[in-house]
């Protein structure tokens, strides 16, 4: 009999479950403790917290999607045990009581055991109690995830430490994605978790089912602005432990492609200075520069021009001149990107027809810049710019390291490194 067909000791419509849900929703710890420690018939009772199988109830009100033919035939049924509930809520005293009464630490009628729940909630004391009572540190959930895969928050670091102390496998691949715990830490920006796993022998360049390393996963994750510094620390940690900066996933995208796709200049700089190839092409033929140009209009607050600068100062090819109008069209709202890119050419013939690709409202907002751009339609670039291009061509992909060594004022060094000024000359 499968878990979904098992008859629970306490069905979802029972008085016990109603009281239990009320205690959970009201965060009534005393009532919850009484229910799961004293009122259940036995410590490993199976409790049904949810069951939306409307097909078995002719009187049920059907979801609107059914009438449109969009509703899946699968339904959600949530089975659990008192021990799982106590561990999920972080009630250490309840966990201790239930284990003392002989509760099975690995029982998982709902697909996850108590140890999974403790790790998911970051409840270290509960996790340690369960492990002391011989809970399996590598028990797989119904989704194929071990407890280490569920250490997904900063608060779960203690749980991860406890699991490793009890010989949890740091290389276990989880579910269809085949993520290792290090991949999970990289995805979530958990640099301390990553350090812990690496110190316990995690393979820094292990690949998941998409061909990604932990570094690739970290560079492709969607970080909030306040998480950028932590992401950078994590990637620097992986690189110090030998992560290859230029590995490719199943789509031939490198970590640099992904960092540029999110317009992260500090991360792009870190990768480039560890050997990432600014000229690399993915399966679609896109370079890291193309990735940041595709992102620029959607992420102006990320200052995509800084990422464009980093790439060009590390030897990235510029855009084919005939394709420049397409860049102008997609990045018109971020003129600093246009400026940096335009200044990377010794001479680029400006056409009056380019005005047609710039929305009128964008032109009005950035009128001074675009007037300066179109004024170059009949004027050659200044000698200073031509000297800049000659020096940059001589230095090639070492511009970033050689320009700062020149005995020049900082303002001229910045000029050579394409620092935007807000206007074109």
mmCIF file of C-alpha atoms in Angstrom:
data_model
loop_
_atom_site.group_PDB
_atom_site.id
_atom_site.type_symbol
_atom_site.label_atom_id
_atom_site.label_comp_id
_atom_site.label_asym_id
_atom_site.label_seq_id
_atom_site.Cartn_x
_atom_site.Cartn_y
_atom_site.Cartn_z
ATOM 1 C CA UNK A 1 0.000 0.000 0.000
ATOM 2 C CA UNK A 2 1.421 3.401 -0.986
ATOM 3 C CA UNK A 3 1.653 6.294 1.439
ATOM 4 C CA UNK A 4 -1.127 8.132 -0.397
ATOM 5 C CA UNK A 5 -3.487 5.152 0.064
ATOM 6 C CA UNK A 6 -2.704 4.635 3.731
ATOM 7 C CA UNK A 7 -5.549 5.204 6.193
ATOM 8 C CA UNK A 8 -4.423 7.816 8.708
ATOM 9 C CA UNK A 9 -4.988 7.396 12.430
ATOM 10 C CA UNK A 10 -6.363 10.936 12.442
ATOM 11 C CA UNK A 11 -8.112 11.953 9.181
ATOM 12 C CA UNK A 12 -8.163 15.571 8.103
ATOM 13 C CA UNK A 13 -11.798 16.028 9.158
ATOM 14 C CA UNK A 14 -11.319 14.564 12.662
ATOM 15 C CA UNK A 15 -11.747 16.687 15.788
ATOM 16 C CA UNK A 16 -8.115 16.024 16.723
ATOM 17 C CA UNK A 17 -6.789 17.476 13.455
ATOM 18 C CA UNK A 18 -9.078 20.486 13.760
ATOM 19 C CA UNK A 19 -7.701 21.177 17.240
ATOM 20 C CA UNK A 20 -4.159 20.579 15.999
ATOM 21 C CA UNK A 21 -4.546 23.036 13.117
ATOM 22 C CA UNK A 22 -6.047 25.599 15.453
ATOM 23 C CA UNK A 23 -3.045 25.276 17.780
ATOM 24 C CA UNK A 24 -0.610 25.559 14.866
ATOM 25 C CA UNK A 25 -2.321 28.602 13.373
ATOM 26 C CA UNK A 26 -2.566 30.286 16.766
ATOM 27 C CA UNK A 27 1.028 29.404 17.704
ATOM 28 C CA UNK A 28 -0.323 27.942 20.933
ATOM 29 C CA UNK A 29 2.730 25.989 22.039
ATOM 30 C CA UNK A 30 1.189 24.671 25.262
ATOM 31 C CA UNK A 31 -1.893 23.310 23.464
ATOM 32 C CA UNK A 32 0.224 21.874 20.665
ATOM 33 C CA UNK A 33 2.458 20.115 23.203
ATOM 34 C CA UNK A 34 -0.563 18.578 24.928
ATOM 35 C CA UNK A 35 -2.041 17.373 21.648
ATOM 36 C CA UNK A 36 1.063 15.709 20.187
ATOM 37 C CA UNK A 37 2.580 14.462 23.442
ATOM 38 C CA UNK A 38 -0.470 13.396 25.434
ATOM 39 C CA UNK A 39 -3.626 13.164 23.318
ATOM 40 C CA UNK A 40 -2.415 10.946 20.449
ATOM 41 C CA UNK A 41 -3.114 7.216 20.681
ATOM 42 C CA UNK A 42 0.547 6.285 20.012
ATOM 43 C CA UNK A 43 3.751 8.174 19.292
ATOM 44 C CA UNK A 44 3.966 7.147 15.629
ATOM 45 C CA UNK A 45 0.343 7.904 14.784
ATOM 46 C CA UNK A 46 -0.218 9.060 11.205
ATOM 47 C CA UNK A 47 -1.946 12.442 11.051
ATOM 48 C CA UNK A 48 -3.591 13.821 7.909
ATOM 49 C CA UNK A 49 -3.208 17.598 7.830
ATOM 50 C CA UNK A 50 -4.477 18.161 4.273
ATOM 51 C CA UNK A 51 -6.331 16.296 1.541
ATOM 52 C CA UNK A 52 -7.777 18.120 -1.456
ATOM 53 C CA UNK A 53 -8.947 14.994 -3.297
ATOM 54 C CA UNK A 54 -12.197 16.527 -4.543
ATOM 55 C CA UNK A 55 -12.734 13.586 -6.924
ATOM 56 C CA UNK A 56 -13.716 11.370 -3.979
ATOM 57 C CA UNK A 57 -16.316 13.824 -2.684
ATOM 58 C CA UNK A 58 -19.258 14.415 -5.074
ATOM 59 C CA UNK A 59 -20.493 17.309 -2.936
ATOM 60 C CA UNK A 60 -17.164 19.149 -3.020
ATOM 61 C CA UNK A 61 -16.990 22.547 -4.698
ATOM 62 C CA UNK A 62 -14.757 22.025 -7.718
ATOM 63 C CA UNK A 63 -11.849 24.361 -8.443
ATOM 64 C CA UNK A 64 -12.546 26.754 -11.374
ATOM 65 C CA UNK A 65 -9.712 25.205 -13.352
ATOM 66 C CA UNK A 66 -11.607 21.919 -13.604
ATOM 67 C CA UNK A 67 -14.278 23.430 -15.826
ATOM 68 C CA UNK A 68 -11.587 24.823 -18.116
ATOM 69 C CA UNK A 69 -9.891 21.439 -18.301
ATOM 70 C CA UNK A 70 -6.713 22.756 -16.695
ATOM 71 C CA UNK A 71 -6.803 20.990 -13.332
ATOM 72 C CA UNK A 72 -4.332 18.200 -12.695
ATOM 73 C CA UNK A 73 -5.666 14.809 -11.634
ATOM 74 C CA UNK A 74 -3.102 14.725 -8.857
ATOM 75 C CA UNK A 75 -4.027 16.074 -5.474
ATOM 76 C CA UNK A 76 -2.224 17.186 -2.364
ATOM 77 C CA UNK A 77 -2.353 14.969 0.682
ATOM 78 C CA UNK A 78 -0.226 15.802 3.690
ATOM 79 C CA UNK A 79 0.529 13.000 6.146
ATOM 80 C CA UNK A 80 2.757 13.467 9.164
ATOM 81 C CA UNK A 81 3.550 12.218 12.658
ATOM 82 C CA UNK A 82 3.694 13.885 16.072
ATOM 83 C CA UNK A 83 7.499 13.758 15.933
ATOM 84 C CA UNK A 84 7.604 15.462 12.527
ATOM 85 C CA UNK A 85 5.273 18.201 13.765
ATOM 86 C CA UNK A 86 7.360 18.776 16.893
ATOM 87 C CA UNK A 87 10.605 18.896 14.885
ATOM 88 C CA UNK A 88 9.123 21.247 12.292
ATOM 89 C CA UNK A 89 7.981 23.624 15.044
ATOM 90 C CA UNK A 90 11.294 23.422 16.912
ATOM 91 C CA UNK A 91 9.708 22.083 20.109
ATOM 92 C CA UNK A 92 12.752 20.395 21.600
ATOM 93 C CA UNK A 93 10.972 19.208 24.770
ATOM 94 C CA UNK A 94 8.275 17.505 22.691
ATOM 95 C CA UNK A 95 10.872 15.857 20.473
ATOM 96 C CA UNK A 96 12.710 14.587 23.542
ATOM 97 C CA UNK A 97 9.468 13.280 25.084
ATOM 98 C CA UNK A 98 8.332 11.481 21.914
ATOM 99 C CA UNK A 99 11.734 9.913 21.336
ATOM 100 C CA UNK A 100 11.771 8.800 24.972
ATOM 101 C CA UNK A 101 8.420 7.117 24.361
ATOM 102 C CA UNK A 102 9.885 5.148 21.450
ATOM 103 C CA UNK A 103 8.933 7.280 18.435
ATOM 104 C CA UNK A 104 10.625 6.166 15.216
ATOM 105 C CA UNK A 105 13.019 9.012 14.248
ATOM 106 C CA UNK A 106 12.921 7.964 10.581
ATOM 107 C CA UNK A 107 9.141 7.598 10.154
ATOM 108 C CA UNK A 108 8.096 9.629 7.126
ATOM 109 C CA UNK A 109 4.511 8.876 6.047
ATOM 110 C CA UNK A 110 4.330 12.245 4.318
ATOM 111 C CA UNK A 111 7.603 11.818 2.445
ATOM 112 C CA UNK A 112 9.806 13.760 4.889
ATOM 113 C CA UNK A 113 11.137 12.571 8.224
ATOM 114 C CA UNK A 114 11.506 14.520 11.438
ATOM 115 C CA UNK A 115 15.168 15.240 10.663
ATOM 116 C CA UNK A 116 14.181 16.771 7.321
ATOM 117 C CA UNK A 117 11.669 18.987 9.115
ATOM 118 C CA UNK A 118 14.164 20.094 11.763
ATOM 119 C CA UNK A 119 16.722 21.053 9.103
ATOM 120 C CA UNK A 120 14.162 22.861 6.989
ATOM 121 C CA UNK A 121 13.226 24.955 10.022
ATOM 122 C CA UNK A 122 16.810 25.438 11.176
ATOM 123 C CA UNK A 123 16.109 23.818 14.564
ATOM 124 C CA UNK A 124 19.570 22.631 15.604
ATOM 125 C CA UNK A 125 18.631 21.284 19.049
ATOM 126 C CA UNK A 126 15.897 19.106 17.542
ATOM 127 C CA UNK A 127 18.251 17.847 14.825
ATOM 128 C CA UNK A 128 20.876 16.891 17.406
ATOM 129 C CA UNK A 129 18.312 15.021 19.512
ATOM 130 C CA UNK A 130 17.114 13.058 16.511
ATOM 131 C CA UNK A 131 20.658 12.172 15.474
ATOM 132 C CA UNK A 132 21.478 11.068 19.023
ATOM 133 C CA UNK A 133 18.509 8.691 18.740
ATOM 134 C CA UNK A 134 19.998 7.213 15.560
ATOM 135 C CA UNK A 135 18.035 9.122 12.952
ATOM 136 C CA UNK A 136 19.514 8.374 9.526
ATOM 137 C CA UNK A 137 21.556 11.470 8.509
ATOM 138 C CA UNK A 138 21.227 10.475 4.843
ATOM 139 C CA UNK A 139 17.543 9.519 4.852
ATOM 140 C CA UNK A 140 16.016 10.443 1.509
ATOM 141 C CA UNK A 141 12.662 12.153 1.316
ATOM 142 C CA UNK A 142 10.033 11.220 -1.264
ATOM 143 C CA UNK A 143 11.647 13.868 -3.496
ATOM 144 C CA UNK A 144 15.057 12.229 -3.123
ATOM 145 C CA UNK A 145 16.469 14.904 -0.805
ATOM 146 C CA UNK A 146 18.680 14.215 2.202
ATOM 147 C CA UNK A 147 18.523 16.415 5.336
ATOM 148 C CA UNK A 148 21.637 18.307 4.187
ATOM 149 C CA UNK A 149 19.752 19.372 1.051
ATOM 150 C CA UNK A 150 17.168 21.024 3.300
ATOM 151 C CA UNK A 151 19.721 23.137 5.173
ATOM 152 C CA UNK A 152 18.672 26.125 3.097
ATOM 153 C CA UNK A 153 18.869 29.074 5.475
ATOM 154 C CA UNK A 154 21.579 30.715 7.554
ATOM 155 C CA UNK A 155 19.782 29.424 10.662
ATOM 156 C CA UNK A 156 20.350 25.824 9.525
ATOM 157 C CA UNK A 157 24.154 25.981 9.812
ATOM 158 C CA UNK A 158 24.058 24.204 13.181
ATOM 159 C CA UNK A 159 21.905 21.459 11.659
ATOM 160 C CA UNK A 160 24.447 20.993 8.869
ATOM 161 C CA UNK A 161 27.279 20.781 11.399
ATOM 162 C CA UNK A 162 25.374 18.182 13.425
ATOM 163 C CA UNK A 163 24.666 16.092 10.327
ATOM 164 C CA UNK A 164 28.309 16.071 9.287
ATOM 165 C CA UNK A 165 29.377 15.150 12.811
ATOM 166 C CA UNK A 166 27.118 12.101 12.408
ATOM 167 C CA UNK A 167 28.731 11.162 9.080
ATOM 168 C CA UNK A 168 26.181 12.575 6.641
ATOM 169 C CA UNK A 169 27.426 12.335 3.048
ATOM 170 C CA UNK A 170 28.500 15.740 1.767
ATOM 171 C CA UNK A 171 28.469 14.467 -1.836
ATOM 172 C CA UNK A 172 24.957 13.023 -1.927
ATOM 173 C CA UNK A 173 23.074 14.079 -5.067
ATOM 174 C CA UNK A 174 19.480 15.117 -4.513
ATOM 175 C CA UNK A 175 16.375 14.415 -6.614
ATOM 176 C CA UNK A 176 16.261 14.790 -10.388
ATOM 177 C CA UNK A 177 18.381 17.963 -10.276
ATOM 178 C CA UNK A 178 21.307 15.988 -8.792
ATOM 179 C CA UNK A 179 22.297 18.978 -6.676
ATOM 180 C CA UNK A 180 24.839 18.314 -3.952
ATOM 181 C CA UNK A 181 24.602 20.178 -0.612
ATOM 182 C CA UNK A 182 27.283 22.532 -1.981
ATOM 183 C CA UNK A 183 25.021 23.383 -4.930
ATOM 184 C CA UNK A 184 22.190 24.154 -2.499
ATOM 185 C CA UNK A 185 24.477 26.404 -0.447
ATOM 186 C CA UNK A 186 25.633 28.170 -3.619
ATOM 187 C CA UNK A 187 22.071 28.689 -4.841
ATOM 188 C CA UNK A 188 21.076 30.220 -1.509
ATOM 189 C CA UNK A 189 24.224 32.258 -0.974
ATOM 190 C CA UNK A 190 25.152 30.383 2.213
ATOM 191 C CA UNK A 191 28.876 31.025 2.332
ATOM 192 C CA UNK A 192 29.336 29.528 5.814
ATOM 193 C CA UNK A 193 27.549 26.339 4.751
ATOM 194 C CA UNK A 194 29.769 26.164 1.676
ATOM 195 C CA UNK A 195 32.896 26.614 3.803
ATOM 196 C CA UNK A 196 31.697 23.821 6.105
ATOM 197 C CA UNK A 197 31.053 21.425 3.206
ATOM 198 C CA UNK A 198 34.380 22.193 1.533
ATOM 199 C CA UNK A 199 36.195 21.592 4.811
ATOM 200 C CA UNK A 200 34.474 18.178 4.972
ATOM 201 C CA UNK A 201 35.640 17.159 1.517
ATOM 202 C CA UNK A 202 32.930 18.422 -0.814
ATOM 203 C CA UNK A 203 34.135 18.380 -4.442
ATOM 204 C CA UNK A 204 34.175 21.997 -5.526
ATOM 205 C CA UNK A 205 33.661 21.186 -9.233
ATOM 206 C CA UNK A 206 31.003 18.472 -8.851
ATOM 207 C CA UNK A 207 28.303 18.915 -11.493
ATOM 208 C CA UNK A 208 24.547 18.632 -11.119
ATOM 209 C CA UNK A 209 22.032 17.367 -13.654
ATOM 210 C CA UNK A 210 22.309 20.595 -15.684
ATOM 211 C CA UNK A 211 26.078 20.371 -15.858
ATOM 212 C CA UNK A 212 26.513 23.224 -13.389
ATOM 213 C CA UNK A 213 29.206 23.488 -10.756
ATOM 214 C CA UNK A 214 28.505 25.249 -7.465
ATOM 215 C CA UNK A 215 30.230 28.368 -8.855
ATOM 216 C CA UNK A 216 28.007 28.330 -11.923
ATOM 217 C CA UNK A 217 24.941 27.902 -9.709
ATOM 218 C CA UNK A 218 25.952 30.826 -7.489
ATOM 219 C CA UNK A 219 26.604 33.118 -10.453
ATOM 220 C CA UNK A 220 23.222 32.308 -11.978
ATOM 221 C CA UNK A 221 21.170 32.759 -8.793
ATOM 222 C CA UNK A 222 18.852 35.741 -8.445
ATOM 223 C CA UNK A 223 20.316 37.818 -5.630
ATOM 224 C CA UNK A 224 18.671 40.732 -3.892
ATOM 225 C CA UNK A 225 20.774 43.916 -3.721
ATOM 226 C CA UNK A 226 21.546 43.342 -0.020
ATOM 227 C CA UNK A 227 22.850 39.845 -0.817
ATOM 228 C CA UNK A 228 25.456 40.862 -3.398
ATOM 229 C CA UNK A 229 28.356 41.032 -0.925
ATOM 230 C CA UNK A 230 27.545 37.577 0.431
ATOM 231 C CA UNK A 231 27.361 36.149 -3.094
ATOM 232 C CA UNK A 232 30.751 37.653 -3.865
ATOM 233 C CA UNK A 233 32.259 36.116 -0.703
ATOM 234 C CA UNK A 234 30.807 32.751 -1.639
ATOM 235 C CA UNK A 235 32.197 32.829 -5.176
ATOM 236 C CA UNK A 236 35.604 33.981 -3.916
ATOM 237 C CA UNK A 237 35.576 31.080 -1.451
ATOM 238 C CA UNK A 238 34.811 28.569 -4.217
ATOM 239 C CA UNK A 239 37.576 29.993 -6.407
ATOM 240 C CA UNK A 240 40.080 29.809 -3.536
ATOM 241 C CA UNK A 241 39.205 26.121 -3.166
ATOM 242 C CA UNK A 242 40.025 25.488 -6.803
ATOM 243 C CA UNK A 243 36.749 26.050 -8.637
ATOM 244 C CA UNK A 244 37.356 26.491 -12.364
ATOM 245 C CA UNK A 245 36.251 29.983 -13.412
ATOM 246 C CA UNK A 246 35.457 28.958 -16.981
ATOM 247 C CA UNK A 247 33.476 25.723 -16.705
ATOM 248 C CA UNK A 248 30.434 25.355 -18.988
ATOM 249 C CA UNK A 249 26.983 23.971 -18.249
ATOM 250 C CA UNK A 250 24.805 21.967 -20.639
ATOM 251 C CA UNK A 251 24.086 25.160 -22.610
ATOM 252 C CA UNK A 252 27.793 26.038 -22.807
ATOM 253 C CA UNK A 253 27.219 28.990 -20.486
ATOM 254 C CA UNK A 254 30.093 29.872 -18.205
ATOM 255 C CA UNK A 255 29.811 31.457 -14.757
ATOM 256 C CA UNK A 256 30.796 34.723 -16.485
ATOM 257 C CA UNK A 257 27.817 34.464 -18.845
ATOM 258 C CA UNK A 258 25.552 34.136 -15.820
ATOM 259 C CA UNK A 259 27.172 36.939 -13.830
ATOM 260 C CA UNK A 260 26.835 39.216 -16.857
ATOM 261 C CA UNK A 261 23.241 38.137 -17.363
ATOM 262 C CA UNK A 262 22.555 39.711 -13.958
ATOM 263 C CA UNK A 263 24.858 42.724 -14.594
ATOM 264 C CA UNK A 264 27.138 42.076 -11.610
ATOM 265 C CA UNK A 265 30.382 43.980 -12.225
ATOM 266 C CA UNK A 266 32.210 42.926 -9.047
ATOM 267 C CA UNK A 267 31.477 39.270 -9.733
ATOM 268 C CA UNK A 268 32.448 39.623 -13.393
ATOM 269 C CA UNK A 269 35.741 41.211 -12.302
ATOM 270 C CA UNK A 270 36.403 38.393 -9.844
ATOM 271 C CA UNK A 271 35.805 35.741 -12.505
ATOM 272 C CA UNK A 272 37.831 37.532 -15.168
ATOM 273 C CA UNK A 273 40.799 37.884 -12.832
ATOM 274 C CA UNK A 274 40.621 34.138 -12.178
ATOM 275 C CA UNK A 275 40.867 33.313 -15.864
ATOM 276 C CA UNK A 276 37.287 33.467 -17.165
ATOM 277 C CA UNK A 277 37.186 33.943 -20.933
ATOM 278 C CA UNK A 278 35.527 37.228 -21.945
ATOM 279 C CA UNK A 279 35.298 35.896 -25.531
ATOM 280 C CA UNK A 280 33.406 32.696 -24.716
ATOM 281 C CA UNK A 281 30.268 31.874 -26.697
ATOM 282 C CA UNK A 282 27.344 29.774 -25.448
ATOM 283 C CA UNK A 283 25.303 27.389 -27.627
ATOM 284 C CA UNK A 284 23.203 30.314 -28.818
ATOM 285 C CA UNK A 285 26.301 32.205 -29.923
ATOM 286 C CA UNK A 286 25.996 34.814 -27.157
ATOM 287 C CA UNK A 287 29.080 36.258 -25.490
ATOM 288 C CA UNK A 288 29.187 37.608 -21.933
ATOM 289 C CA UNK A 289 28.995 41.110 -23.439
ATOM 290 C CA UNK A 290 25.841 40.167 -25.332
ATOM 291 C CA UNK A 291 24.342 38.852 -22.092
ATOM 292 C CA UNK A 292 24.840 42.098 -20.209
ATOM 293 C CA UNK A 293 23.575 44.165 -23.145
ATOM 294 C CA UNK A 294 20.415 42.042 -23.164
ATOM 295 C CA UNK A 295 19.975 42.757 -19.450
ATOM 296 C CA UNK A 296 20.901 46.447 -19.383
ATOM 297 C CA UNK A 297 17.467 47.961 -19.977
ATOM 298 C CA UNK A 298 15.881 45.682 -17.357
ATOM 299 C CA UNK A 299 18.464 46.386 -14.672
ATOM 300 C CA UNK A 300 19.582 50.041 -14.897
ATOM 301 C CA UNK A 301 20.014 50.200 -11.105
ATOM 302 C CA UNK A 302 22.690 47.512 -11.350
ATOM 303 C CA UNK A 303 24.813 49.952 -13.407
ATOM 304 C CA UNK A 304 25.325 47.546 -16.322
ATOM 305 C CA UNK A 305 27.880 49.937 -17.832
ATOM 306 C CA UNK A 306 30.322 48.813 -15.132
ATOM 307 C CA UNK A 307 30.017 45.195 -16.286
ATOM 308 C CA UNK A 308 30.475 46.295 -19.909
ATOM 309 C CA UNK A 309 33.616 48.152 -18.810
ATOM 310 C CA UNK A 310 35.033 45.108 -17.057
ATOM 311 C CA UNK A 311 34.526 42.937 -20.116
ATOM 312 C CA UNK A 312 36.035 45.408 -22.556
ATOM 313 C CA UNK A 313 39.016 45.987 -20.248
ATOM 314 C CA UNK A 314 39.606 42.230 -20.163
ATOM 315 C CA UNK A 315 39.674 41.740 -23.922
ATOM 316 C CA UNK A 316 36.030 41.210 -24.845
ATOM 317 C CA UNK A 317 35.351 41.869 -28.548
ATOM 318 C CA UNK A 318 33.091 44.825 -29.212
ATOM 319 C CA UNK A 319 29.761 44.524 -31.002
ATOM 320 C CA UNK A 320 29.929 44.220 -34.781
ATOM 321 C CA UNK A 321 29.537 47.822 -36.048
ATOM 322 C CA UNK A 322 26.491 46.982 -38.191
ATOM 323 C CA UNK A 323 24.764 45.633 -35.074
ATOM 324 C CA UNK A 324 25.294 48.815 -33.054
ATOM 325 C CA UNK A 325 21.819 50.214 -33.910
ATOM 326 C CA UNK A 326 20.280 47.110 -32.316
ATOM 327 C CA UNK A 327 22.258 47.778 -29.140
ATOM 328 C CA UNK A 328 21.170 51.406 -29.259
ATOM 329 C CA UNK A 329 17.554 50.341 -29.532
ATOM 330 C CA UNK A 330 17.673 47.911 -26.586
ATOM 331 C CA UNK A 331 19.920 50.012 -24.309
ATOM 332 C CA UNK A 332 18.773 53.542 -25.175
ATOM 333 C CA UNK A 333 17.388 54.077 -21.677
ATOM 334 C CA UNK A 334 20.866 53.435 -20.201
ATOM 335 C CA UNK A 335 23.082 55.898 -22.104
ATOM 336 C CA UNK A 336 26.127 55.097 -19.950
ATOM 337 C CA UNK A 337 26.165 51.636 -21.592
ATOM 338 C CA UNK A 338 26.026 53.252 -25.039
ATOM 339 C CA UNK A 339 28.849 55.608 -24.073
ATOM 340 C CA UNK A 340 31.201 52.892 -22.813
ATOM 341 C CA UNK A 341 30.575 50.696 -25.829
ATOM 342 C CA UNK A 342 30.797 53.545 -28.336
ATOM 343 C CA UNK A 343 34.118 54.681 -26.870
ATOM 344 C CA UNK A 344 35.616 51.222 -27.406
ATOM 345 C CA UNK A 345 35.689 51.862 -31.203
ATOM 346 C CA UNK A 346 38.414 54.074 -32.728
ATOM 347 C CA UNK A 347 35.789 55.353 -35.134
ATOM 348 C CA UNK A 348 32.155 54.347 -35.592
ATOM 349 C CA UNK A 349 30.144 56.055 -38.289
ATOM 350 C CA UNK A 350 27.089 57.648 -36.714
ATOM 351 C CA UNK A 351 23.951 57.619 -38.820
ATOM 352 C CA UNK A 352 21.059 60.052 -38.533
ATOM 353 C CA UNK A 353 18.761 57.040 -39.007
ATOM 354 C CA UNK A 354 19.740 55.857 -35.520
ATOM 355 C CA UNK A 355 17.389 58.475 -34.095
ATOM 356 C CA UNK A 356 14.467 56.358 -35.264
ATOM 357 C CA UNK A 357 15.302 53.498 -32.898
ATOM 358 C CA UNK A 358 15.353 55.707 -29.792
ATOM 359 C CA UNK A 359 11.915 56.216 -28.184
ATOM 360 C CA UNK A 360 11.017 59.904 -28.070
ATOM 361 C CA UNK A 361 10.499 59.912 -24.301
ATOM 362 C CA UNK A 362 13.946 58.350 -23.783
ATOM 363 C CA UNK A 363 15.528 60.899 -26.111
ATOM 364 C CA UNK A 364 13.965 63.746 -24.146
ATOM 365 C CA UNK A 365 15.172 62.402 -20.788
ATOM 366 C CA UNK A 366 18.755 61.979 -22.072
ATOM 367 C CA UNK A 367 18.727 64.764 -24.641
ATOM 368 C CA UNK A 368 22.205 66.157 -23.873
ATOM 369 C CA UNK A 369 23.835 62.767 -24.366
ATOM 370 C CA UNK A 370 22.052 61.914 -27.607
ATOM 371 C CA UNK A 371 22.610 65.358 -29.076
ATOM 372 C CA UNK A 372 26.336 64.872 -28.434
ATOM 373 C CA UNK A 373 26.161 61.424 -30.071
ATOM 374 C CA UNK A 374 24.465 62.638 -33.237
ATOM 375 C CA UNK A 375 26.757 65.663 -33.421
ATOM 376 C CA UNK A 376 29.506 63.136 -34.221
ATOM 377 C CA UNK A 377 27.728 62.142 -37.435
ATOM 378 C CA UNK A 378 29.824 64.629 -39.410
ATOM 379 C CA UNK A 379 32.805 65.014 -37.081
ATOM 380 C CA UNK A 380 35.843 62.739 -36.562
ATOM 381 C CA UNK A 381 36.700 61.659 -33.040
ATOM 382 C CA UNK A 382 39.177 63.814 -31.142
ATOM 383 C CA UNK A 383 42.916 63.011 -31.065
ATOM 384 C CA UNK A 384 42.752 62.139 -27.366
ATOM 385 C CA UNK A 385 40.196 59.426 -28.101
ATOM 386 C CA UNK A 386 42.293 58.027 -30.925
ATOM 387 C CA UNK A 387 45.299 57.868 -28.595
ATOM 388 C CA UNK A 388 43.156 56.050 -26.071
ATOM 389 C CA UNK A 389 42.174 53.447 -28.638
ATOM 390 C CA UNK A 390 45.786 52.969 -29.736
ATOM 391 C CA UNK A 391 46.936 52.341 -26.161
ATOM 392 C CA UNK A 392 44.026 49.978 -25.501
ATOM 393 C CA UNK A 393 44.782 48.041 -28.672
ATOM 394 C CA UNK A 394 48.417 47.698 -27.611
ATOM 395 C CA UNK A 395 47.501 46.471 -24.120
ATOM 396 C CA UNK A 396 44.739 44.139 -25.362
ATOM 397 C CA UNK A 397 43.139 41.989 -22.698
ATOM 398 C CA UNK A 398 45.608 43.293 -20.101
ATOM 399 C CA UNK A 399 44.191 46.817 -20.060
ATOM 400 C CA UNK A 400 42.796 46.302 -16.581
ATOM 401 C CA UNK A 401 46.257 45.547 -15.144
ATOM 402 C CA UNK A 402 48.585 47.653 -17.296
ATOM 403 C CA UNK A 403 46.732 50.964 -17.405
ATOM 404 C CA UNK A 404 47.001 51.524 -13.614
ATOM 405 C CA UNK A 405 50.804 51.133 -13.940
ATOM 406 C CA UNK A 406 51.116 54.086 -16.312
ATOM 407 C CA UNK A 407 52.581 57.286 -14.789
ATOM 408 C CA UNK A 408 49.362 59.196 -15.474
ATOM 409 C CA UNK A 409 46.853 61.087 -13.327
ATOM 410 C CA UNK A 410 43.960 58.957 -12.123
ATOM 411 C CA UNK A 411 41.546 60.881 -14.320
ATOM 412 C CA UNK A 412 43.509 59.882 -17.447
ATOM 413 C CA UNK A 413 43.750 56.267 -16.276
ATOM 414 C CA UNK A 414 39.979 56.237 -15.869
ATOM 415 C CA UNK A 415 39.652 57.709 -19.349
ATOM 416 C CA UNK A 416 41.758 54.893 -20.780
ATOM 417 C CA UNK A 417 39.598 52.351 -18.919
ATOM 418 C CA UNK A 418 36.422 53.785 -20.528
ATOM 419 C CA UNK A 419 35.027 55.401 -17.400
ATOM 420 C CA UNK A 420 31.783 57.080 -18.571
ATOM 421 C CA UNK A 421 31.636 60.872 -18.386
ATOM 422 C CA UNK A 422 28.023 61.361 -19.415
ATOM 423 C CA UNK A 423 28.828 62.928 -22.780
ATOM 424 C CA UNK A 424 30.706 62.048 -25.959
ATOM 425 C CA UNK A 425 33.531 64.082 -27.485
#
